[in-house]
Short mmCIF file of C-alpha atoms in Angstrom, two decimals:
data_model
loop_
_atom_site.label_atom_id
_atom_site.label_comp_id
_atom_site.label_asym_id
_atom_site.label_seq_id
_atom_site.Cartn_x
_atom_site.Cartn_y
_atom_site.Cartn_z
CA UNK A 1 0.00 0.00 0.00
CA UNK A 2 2.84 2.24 0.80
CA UNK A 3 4.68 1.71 -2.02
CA UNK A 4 1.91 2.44 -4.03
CA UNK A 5 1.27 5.63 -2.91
CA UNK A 6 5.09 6.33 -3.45
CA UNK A 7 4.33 5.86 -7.10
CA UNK A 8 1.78 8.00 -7.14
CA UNK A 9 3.84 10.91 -4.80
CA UNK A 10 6.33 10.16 -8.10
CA UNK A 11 3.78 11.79 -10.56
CA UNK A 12 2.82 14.56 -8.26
CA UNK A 13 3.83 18.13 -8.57
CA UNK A 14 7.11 18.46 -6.76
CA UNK A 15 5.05 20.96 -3.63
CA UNK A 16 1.66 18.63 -3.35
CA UNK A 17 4.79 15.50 -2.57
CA UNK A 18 6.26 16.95 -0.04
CA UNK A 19 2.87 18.08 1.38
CA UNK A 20 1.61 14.34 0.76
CA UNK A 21 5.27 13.30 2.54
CA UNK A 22 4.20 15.32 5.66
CA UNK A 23 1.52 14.04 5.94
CA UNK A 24 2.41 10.43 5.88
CA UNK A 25 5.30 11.19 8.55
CA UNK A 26 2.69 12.70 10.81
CA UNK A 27 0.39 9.52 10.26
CA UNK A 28 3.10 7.62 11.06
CA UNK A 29 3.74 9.45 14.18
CA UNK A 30 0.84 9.52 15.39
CA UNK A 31 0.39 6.25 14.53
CA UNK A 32 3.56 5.24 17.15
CA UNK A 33 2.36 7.39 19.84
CA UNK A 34 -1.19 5.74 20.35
CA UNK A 35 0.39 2.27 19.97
CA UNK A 36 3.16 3.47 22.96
CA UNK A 37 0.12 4.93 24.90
CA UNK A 38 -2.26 1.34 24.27
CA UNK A 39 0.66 -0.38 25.33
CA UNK A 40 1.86 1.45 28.46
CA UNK A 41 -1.82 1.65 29.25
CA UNK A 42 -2.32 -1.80 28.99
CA UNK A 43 0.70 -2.37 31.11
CA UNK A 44 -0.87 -0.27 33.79
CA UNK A 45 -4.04 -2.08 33.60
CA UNK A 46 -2.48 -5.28 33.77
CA UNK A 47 -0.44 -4.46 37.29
CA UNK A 48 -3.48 -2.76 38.88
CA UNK A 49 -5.37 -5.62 38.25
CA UNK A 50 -2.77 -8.14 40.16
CA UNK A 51 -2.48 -5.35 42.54
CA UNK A 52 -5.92 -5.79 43.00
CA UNK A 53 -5.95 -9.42 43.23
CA UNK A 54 -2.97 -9.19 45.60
CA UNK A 55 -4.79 -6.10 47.66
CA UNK A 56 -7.88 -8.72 48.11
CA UNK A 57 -5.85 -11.47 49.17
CA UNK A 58 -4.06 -8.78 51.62
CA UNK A 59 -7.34 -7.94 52.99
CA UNK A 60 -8.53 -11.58 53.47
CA UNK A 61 -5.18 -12.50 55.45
CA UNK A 62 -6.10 -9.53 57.33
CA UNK A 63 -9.78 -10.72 58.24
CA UNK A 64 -7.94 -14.30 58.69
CA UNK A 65 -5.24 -12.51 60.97
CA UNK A 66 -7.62 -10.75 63.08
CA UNK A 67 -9.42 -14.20 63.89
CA UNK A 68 -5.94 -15.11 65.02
CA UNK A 69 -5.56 -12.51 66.95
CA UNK A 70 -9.23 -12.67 68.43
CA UNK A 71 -8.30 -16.18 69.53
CA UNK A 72 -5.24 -15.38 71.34
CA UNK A 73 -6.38 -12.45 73.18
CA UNK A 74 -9.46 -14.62 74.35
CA UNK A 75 -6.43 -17.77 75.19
CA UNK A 76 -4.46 -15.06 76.78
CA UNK A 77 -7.92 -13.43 79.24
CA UNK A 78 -8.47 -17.41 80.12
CA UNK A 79 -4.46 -17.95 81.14
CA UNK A 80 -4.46 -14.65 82.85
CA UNK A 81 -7.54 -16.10 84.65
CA UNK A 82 -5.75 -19.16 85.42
CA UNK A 83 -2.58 -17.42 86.23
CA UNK A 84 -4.61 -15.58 89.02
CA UNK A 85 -5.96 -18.59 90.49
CA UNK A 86 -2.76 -20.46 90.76
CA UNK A 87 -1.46 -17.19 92.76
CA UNK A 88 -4.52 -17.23 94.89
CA UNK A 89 -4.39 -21.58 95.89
CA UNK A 90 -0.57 -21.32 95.95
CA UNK A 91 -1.23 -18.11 98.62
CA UNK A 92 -3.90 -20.27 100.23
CA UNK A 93 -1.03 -23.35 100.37
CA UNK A 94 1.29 -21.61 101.65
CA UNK A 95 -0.95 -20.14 104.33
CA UNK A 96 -2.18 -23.94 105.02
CA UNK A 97 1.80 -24.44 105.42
CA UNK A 98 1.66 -22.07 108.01
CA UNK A 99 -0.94 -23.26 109.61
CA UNK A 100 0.33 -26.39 109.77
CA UNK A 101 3.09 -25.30 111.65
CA UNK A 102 1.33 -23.72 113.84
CA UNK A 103 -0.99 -26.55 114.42
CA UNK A 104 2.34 -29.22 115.09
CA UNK A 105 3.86 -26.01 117.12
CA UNK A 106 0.36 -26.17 119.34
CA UNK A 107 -0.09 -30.22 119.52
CA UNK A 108 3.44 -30.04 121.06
CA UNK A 109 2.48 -27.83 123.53
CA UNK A 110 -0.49 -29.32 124.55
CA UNK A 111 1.40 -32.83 124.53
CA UNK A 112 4.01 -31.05 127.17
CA UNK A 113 0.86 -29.94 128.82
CA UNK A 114 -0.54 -33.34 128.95
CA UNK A 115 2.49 -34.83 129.93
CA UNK A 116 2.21 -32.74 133.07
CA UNK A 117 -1.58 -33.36 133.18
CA UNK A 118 -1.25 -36.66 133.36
CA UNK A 119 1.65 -36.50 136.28
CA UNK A 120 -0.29 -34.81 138.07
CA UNK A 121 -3.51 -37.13 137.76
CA UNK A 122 -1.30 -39.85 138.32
CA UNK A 123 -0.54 -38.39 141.50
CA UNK A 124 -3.26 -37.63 142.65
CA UNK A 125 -4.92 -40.96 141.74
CA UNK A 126 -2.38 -42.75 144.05
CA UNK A 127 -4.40 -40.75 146.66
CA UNK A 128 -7.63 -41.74 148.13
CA UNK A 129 -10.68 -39.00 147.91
CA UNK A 130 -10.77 -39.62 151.99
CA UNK A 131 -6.75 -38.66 151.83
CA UNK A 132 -7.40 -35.43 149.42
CA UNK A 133 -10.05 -34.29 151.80
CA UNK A 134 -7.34 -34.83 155.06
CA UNK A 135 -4.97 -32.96 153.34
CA UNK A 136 -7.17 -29.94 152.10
CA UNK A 137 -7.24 -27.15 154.61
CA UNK A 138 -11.18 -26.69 154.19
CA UNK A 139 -14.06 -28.26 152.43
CA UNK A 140 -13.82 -25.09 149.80
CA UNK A 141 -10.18 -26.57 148.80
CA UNK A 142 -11.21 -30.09 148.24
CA UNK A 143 -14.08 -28.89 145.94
CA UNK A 144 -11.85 -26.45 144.05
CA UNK A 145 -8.65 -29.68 143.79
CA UNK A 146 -11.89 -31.89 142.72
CA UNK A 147 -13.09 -29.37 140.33
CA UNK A 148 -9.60 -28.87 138.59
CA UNK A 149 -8.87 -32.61 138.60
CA UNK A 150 -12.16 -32.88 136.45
CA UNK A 151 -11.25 -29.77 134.02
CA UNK A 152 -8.11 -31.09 133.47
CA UNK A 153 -9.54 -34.81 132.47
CA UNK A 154 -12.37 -32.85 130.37
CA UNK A 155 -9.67 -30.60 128.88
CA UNK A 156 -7.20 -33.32 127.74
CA UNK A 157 -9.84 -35.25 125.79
CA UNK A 158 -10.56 -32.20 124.13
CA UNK A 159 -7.21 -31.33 123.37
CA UNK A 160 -6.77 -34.31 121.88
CA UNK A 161 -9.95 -34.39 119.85
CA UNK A 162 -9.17 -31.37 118.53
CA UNK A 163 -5.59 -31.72 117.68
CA UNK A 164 -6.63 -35.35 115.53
CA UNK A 165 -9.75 -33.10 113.67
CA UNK A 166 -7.59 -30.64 112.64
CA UNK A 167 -4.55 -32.51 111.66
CA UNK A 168 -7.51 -34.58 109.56
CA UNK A 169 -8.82 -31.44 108.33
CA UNK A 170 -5.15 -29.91 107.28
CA UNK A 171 -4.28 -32.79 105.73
CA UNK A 172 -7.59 -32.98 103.57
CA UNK A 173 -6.61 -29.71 102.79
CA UNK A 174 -3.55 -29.84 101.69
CA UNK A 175 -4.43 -32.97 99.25
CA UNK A 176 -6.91 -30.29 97.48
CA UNK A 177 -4.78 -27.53 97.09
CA UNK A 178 -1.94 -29.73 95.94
CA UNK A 179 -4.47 -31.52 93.53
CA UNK A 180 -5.91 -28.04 91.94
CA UNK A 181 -2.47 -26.84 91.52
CA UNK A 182 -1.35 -29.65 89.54
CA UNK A 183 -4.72 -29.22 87.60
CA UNK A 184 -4.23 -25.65 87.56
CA UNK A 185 -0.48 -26.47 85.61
CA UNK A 186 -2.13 -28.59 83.36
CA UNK A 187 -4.28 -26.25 82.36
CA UNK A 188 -1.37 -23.77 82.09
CA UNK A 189 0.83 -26.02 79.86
CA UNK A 190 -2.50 -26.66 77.59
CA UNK A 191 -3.32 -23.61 77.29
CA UNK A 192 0.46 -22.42 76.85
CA UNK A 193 0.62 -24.72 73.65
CA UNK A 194 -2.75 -23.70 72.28
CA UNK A 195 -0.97 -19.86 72.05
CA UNK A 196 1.83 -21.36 70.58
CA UNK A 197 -0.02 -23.03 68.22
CA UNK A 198 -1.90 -19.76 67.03
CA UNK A 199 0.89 -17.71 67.42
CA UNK A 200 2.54 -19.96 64.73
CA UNK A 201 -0.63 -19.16 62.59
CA UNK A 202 -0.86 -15.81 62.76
CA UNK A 203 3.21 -15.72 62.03
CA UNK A 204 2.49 -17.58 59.06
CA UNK A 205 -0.02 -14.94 58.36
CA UNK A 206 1.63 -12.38 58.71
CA UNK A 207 4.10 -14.02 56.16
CA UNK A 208 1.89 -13.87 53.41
CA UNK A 209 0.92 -10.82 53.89
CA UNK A 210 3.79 -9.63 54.09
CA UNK A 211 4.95 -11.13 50.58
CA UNK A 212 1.36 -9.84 49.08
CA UNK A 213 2.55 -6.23 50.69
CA UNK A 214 6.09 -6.55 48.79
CA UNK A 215 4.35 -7.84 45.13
CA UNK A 216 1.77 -4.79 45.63
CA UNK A 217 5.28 -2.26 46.28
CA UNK A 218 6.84 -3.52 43.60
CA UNK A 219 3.97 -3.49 41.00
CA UNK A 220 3.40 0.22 42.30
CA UNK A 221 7.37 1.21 41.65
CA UNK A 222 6.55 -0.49 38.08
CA UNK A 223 3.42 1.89 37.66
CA UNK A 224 5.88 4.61 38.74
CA UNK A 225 7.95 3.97 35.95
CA UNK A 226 5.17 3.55 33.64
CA UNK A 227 3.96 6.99 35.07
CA UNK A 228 7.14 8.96 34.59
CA UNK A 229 7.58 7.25 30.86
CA UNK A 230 4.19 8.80 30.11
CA UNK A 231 5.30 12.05 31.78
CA UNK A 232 8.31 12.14 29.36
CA UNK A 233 6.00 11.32 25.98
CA UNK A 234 3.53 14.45 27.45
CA UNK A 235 7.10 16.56 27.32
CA UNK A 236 7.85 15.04 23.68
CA UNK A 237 4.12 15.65 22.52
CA UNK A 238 3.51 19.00 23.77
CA UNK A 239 7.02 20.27 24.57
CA UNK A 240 7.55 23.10 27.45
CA UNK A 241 10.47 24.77 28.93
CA UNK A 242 10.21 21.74 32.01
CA UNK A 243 8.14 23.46 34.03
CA UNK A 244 8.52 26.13 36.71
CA UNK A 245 8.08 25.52 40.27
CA UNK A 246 4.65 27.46 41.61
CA UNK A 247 4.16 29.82 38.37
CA UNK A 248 1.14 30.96 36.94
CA UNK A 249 -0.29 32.67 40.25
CA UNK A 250 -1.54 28.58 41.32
CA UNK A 251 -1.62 29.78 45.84
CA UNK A 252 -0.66 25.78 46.04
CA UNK A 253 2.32 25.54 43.57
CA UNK A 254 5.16 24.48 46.46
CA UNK A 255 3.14 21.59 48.00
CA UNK A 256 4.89 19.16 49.32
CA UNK A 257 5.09 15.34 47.78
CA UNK A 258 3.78 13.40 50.41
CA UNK A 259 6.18 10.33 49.29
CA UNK A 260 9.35 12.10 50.01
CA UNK A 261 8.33 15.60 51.67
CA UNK A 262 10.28 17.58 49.31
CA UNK A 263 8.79 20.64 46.90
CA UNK A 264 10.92 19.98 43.67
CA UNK A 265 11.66 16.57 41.98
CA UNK A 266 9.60 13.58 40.86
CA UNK A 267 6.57 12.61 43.15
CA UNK A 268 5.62 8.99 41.80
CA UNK A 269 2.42 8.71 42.41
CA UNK A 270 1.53 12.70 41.95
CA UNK A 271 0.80 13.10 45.39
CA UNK A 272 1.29 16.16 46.90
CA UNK A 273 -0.24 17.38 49.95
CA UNK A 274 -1.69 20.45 51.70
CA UNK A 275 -2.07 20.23 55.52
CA UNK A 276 -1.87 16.14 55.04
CA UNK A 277 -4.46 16.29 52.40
CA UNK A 278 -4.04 15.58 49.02
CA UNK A 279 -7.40 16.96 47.50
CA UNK A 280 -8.02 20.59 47.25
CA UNK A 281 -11.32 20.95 47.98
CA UNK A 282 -11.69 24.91 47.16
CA UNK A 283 -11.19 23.86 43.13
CA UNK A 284 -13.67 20.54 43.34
CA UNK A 285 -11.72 17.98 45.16
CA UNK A 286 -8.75 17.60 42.58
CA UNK A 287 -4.97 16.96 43.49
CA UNK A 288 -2.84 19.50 44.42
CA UNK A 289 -0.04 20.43 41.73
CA UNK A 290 -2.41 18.07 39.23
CA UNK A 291 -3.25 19.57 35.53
CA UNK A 292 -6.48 19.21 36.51
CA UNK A 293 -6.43 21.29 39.81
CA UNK A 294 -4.40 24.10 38.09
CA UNK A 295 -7.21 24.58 35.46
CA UNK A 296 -10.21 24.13 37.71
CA UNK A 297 -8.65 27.18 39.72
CA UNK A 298 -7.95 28.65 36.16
CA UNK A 299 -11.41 28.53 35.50
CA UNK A 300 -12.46 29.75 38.49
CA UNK A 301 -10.19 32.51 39.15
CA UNK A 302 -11.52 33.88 35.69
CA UNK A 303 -15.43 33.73 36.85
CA UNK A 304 -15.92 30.16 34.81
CA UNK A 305 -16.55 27.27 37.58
CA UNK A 306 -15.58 23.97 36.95
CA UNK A 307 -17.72 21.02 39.52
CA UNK A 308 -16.63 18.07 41.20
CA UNK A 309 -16.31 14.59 39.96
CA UNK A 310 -14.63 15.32 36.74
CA UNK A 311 -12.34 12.76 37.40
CA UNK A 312 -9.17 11.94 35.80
CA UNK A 313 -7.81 14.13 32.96
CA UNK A 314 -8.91 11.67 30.08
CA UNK A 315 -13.01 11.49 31.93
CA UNK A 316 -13.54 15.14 31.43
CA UNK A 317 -14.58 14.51 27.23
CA UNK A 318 -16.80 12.27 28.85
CA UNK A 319 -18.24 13.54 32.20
CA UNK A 320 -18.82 16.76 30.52
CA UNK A 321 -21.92 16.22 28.55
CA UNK A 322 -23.90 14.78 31.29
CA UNK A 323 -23.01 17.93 33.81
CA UNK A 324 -24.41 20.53 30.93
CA UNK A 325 -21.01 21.68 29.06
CA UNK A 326 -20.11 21.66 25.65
CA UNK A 327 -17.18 19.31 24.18
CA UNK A 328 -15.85 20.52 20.68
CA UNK A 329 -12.70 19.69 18.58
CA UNK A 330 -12.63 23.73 17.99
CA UNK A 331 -10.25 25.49 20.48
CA UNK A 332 -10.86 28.52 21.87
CA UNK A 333 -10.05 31.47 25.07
CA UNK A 334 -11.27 29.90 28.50
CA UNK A 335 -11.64 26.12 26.95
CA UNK A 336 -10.01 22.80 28.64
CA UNK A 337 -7.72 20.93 26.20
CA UNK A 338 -8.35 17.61 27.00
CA UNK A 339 -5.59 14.50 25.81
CA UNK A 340 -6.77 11.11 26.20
CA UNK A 341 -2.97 9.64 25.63
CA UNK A 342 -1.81 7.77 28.72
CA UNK A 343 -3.67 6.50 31.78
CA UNK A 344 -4.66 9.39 33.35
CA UNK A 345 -4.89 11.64 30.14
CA UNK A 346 -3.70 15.61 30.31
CA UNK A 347 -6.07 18.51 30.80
CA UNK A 348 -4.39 22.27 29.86
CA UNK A 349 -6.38 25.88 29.78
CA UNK A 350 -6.17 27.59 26.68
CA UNK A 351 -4.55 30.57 27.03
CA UNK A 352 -4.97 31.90 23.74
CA UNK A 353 -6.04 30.74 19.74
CA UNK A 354 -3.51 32.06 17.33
CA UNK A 355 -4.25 32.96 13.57
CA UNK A 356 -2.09 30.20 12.24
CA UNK A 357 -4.67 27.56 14.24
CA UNK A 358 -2.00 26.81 17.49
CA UNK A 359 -2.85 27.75 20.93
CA UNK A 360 -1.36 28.61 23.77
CA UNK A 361 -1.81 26.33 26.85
CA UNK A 362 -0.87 26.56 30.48
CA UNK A 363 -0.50 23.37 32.56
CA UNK A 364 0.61 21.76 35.64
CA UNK A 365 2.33 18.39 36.10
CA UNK A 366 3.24 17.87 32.40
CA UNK A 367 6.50 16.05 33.54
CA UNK A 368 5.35 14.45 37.16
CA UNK A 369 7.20 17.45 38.73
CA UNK A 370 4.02 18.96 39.61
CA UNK A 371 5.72 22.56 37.91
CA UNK A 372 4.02 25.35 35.85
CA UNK A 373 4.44 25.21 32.14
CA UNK A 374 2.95 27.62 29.32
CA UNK A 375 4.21 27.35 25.45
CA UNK A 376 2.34 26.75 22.04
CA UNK A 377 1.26 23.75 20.63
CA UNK A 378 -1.17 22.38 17.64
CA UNK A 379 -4.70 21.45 18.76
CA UNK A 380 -4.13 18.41 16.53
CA UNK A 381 -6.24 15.41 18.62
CA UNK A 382 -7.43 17.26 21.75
CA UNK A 383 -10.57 17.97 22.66
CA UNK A 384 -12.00 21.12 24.04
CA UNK A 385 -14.76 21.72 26.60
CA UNK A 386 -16.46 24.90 27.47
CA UNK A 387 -17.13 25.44 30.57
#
């Protein structure tokens, strides 16, 4: 086909070939740039959808994760439960110890005291009743050795009851302490693995999230790239002088990046930030330092208004209509140039509409630098809306 149209440039008057020759180079340019922007767009689209898949599996670990996590904090409530009962029974053992003690420490007393007991009733049982009454002083004496001869029996045998119940009793005691203690670090070493278990499980989580988290980084540094290649075909389609840093009277033109805090260089994901926002919301919501921020303030600042949810540069052909404005392939003062090359597409004001058919546009973010540009071009595939 080419080569026929050669033959034909052959015949042609030597001015209509090299018009014909111009045009075919243009063609052919053109025809390079929208397969470079299909393919770097279908490179995007390709890594936001596995970042997508990736961001989904993320999120399902997460959910998965938190179950973990709900599971060993309600593990961790029952072992601090546990834990507070084995202080309180090893407390109450311990005081059983003590009591103990003090329980052998008394039952030796009262055996010293029934040692002497029984002396003494031993005694006094080698002497007659007629002999104890001889040898008291009065009647009121006998009574009162009588009386205290009968205590002392009646004491003794409770002494002695009481010492066997309670050594029963301690014992008993100290068989159920000991017994829920050992149950107690049973329960302790079961419930010990069961957190180790899940602990394991949630590391293993956390794994693959982690390794989701790194595909996602890396897919977004190769968006970057694909990002700052587009930037560089905007440069080599519309040209500029690279862009001056806050120009154009734009109040927001020394933003920050929010990636890397700085004002100048390359923000990759052409996010810069006002107060920790990245949206100014006195043009419509659009990104600071963003072509399509710098005209909506354009626009605004010259009595036009431009509303919310225009979206991305290469929507506003599209969103246009059905908000009441006017798209046309005629340039003219006050329009948006719309591009619909790349992923996001380009949006510029149009400064002016020279006789020759070129305007003069007035940008931001041509390059990714988030700078000021103004310079002719050809309107030559943009579109235009009034607003």
């Amino acid at each position: 086909m080419l080569k026929q149209k050669l033959n034909k440039i052959r015949l042609m008057p030597k001015r209509f070939s090299i018009l014909v020759l111009s045009s075919l180079f243009t063609i052919a340019v053109i025809s390079t740039s929208l397969v470079y922007a299909n393919h770097l767009d279908d490179d995007i689209s390709g890594l936001r959808e596995e970042n997508a898949s990736h961001q989904s599996a993320v999120d399902e670990l997460e959910v998965e994760a938190d179950s973990y996590q709900s599971a060993i904090n309600r593990l961790q409530d029952r072992i601090n439960g546990v834990q507070a009962q084995i202080v309180a029974n090893q407390n109450k053992h311990a005081q059983l110890q003590r009591d103990i003690i003090a329980a052998e420490e008394e039952l030796a007393r009262q055996k010293d005291v029934l040692g002497q007991n029984i002396k003494t009733m031993y005694l006094e049982s080698q002497i007659s009743t007629l002999e104890i009454l001889a040898a008291s002083k009065s009647l009121g004496e006998f009574i009162d050795r009588e009386q205290y001869r009968n205590a002392v029996q009646d004491k003794i045998t409770a002494t002695v009851d009481k010492i066997a119940q309670l050594k029963q009793e301690l014992v008993v005691q100290k068989n159920t302490v000991e017994r829920l203690i050992a149950e107690q670090t049973q329960l302790q070493n079961n419930l010990s693995a069961d957190r180790n278990e899940q602990s394991q499980l949630l590391a293993y989580t956390e794994g693959q999230q982690a390794g989701y988290t790194q595909k996602i980084k890396s897919n977004n540094a190769k968006i970057a790239e694909l990002k700052r290649q587009q930037a560089l075909e905007n440069i080599r389609r519309f040209g500029g002088s690279g862009g001056r840093l806050g120009g154009g009277g734009y109040p927001w033109g020394y933003a920050k990046c929010i990636h890397t805090g700085n004002v100048e260089g390359w923000c990759s994901n052409y996010d810069w930030a006002v107060g920790g926002s990245i949206y100014n919301w006195q043009t419509g919501g659009y990104g600071f330092r963003n072509c399509t921020d710098w005209v909506s303030f354009r626009i605004r600042s010259s009595g036009g208004y431009v509303p919310s949810g225009m979206g991305n540069a290469n929507q506003w052909d599209n969103r246009a209509p059905g908000k009441g404005y006017v798209v046309s392939s005629t340039p003219k003062v006050g329009a948006v140039a719309v591009s619909n090359f790349g992923f996001y597409g380009h949006v510029m004001y149009v400064e002016a509409v020279n006789e020759d058919g070129s305007i003069l546009v007035s940008d931001y973010n041509r390059a990714g630098t988030g700078k000021y540009d103004a310079n002719v071009i050809s309107p030559a595939g943009l579109l235009f809306v009034y607003f």
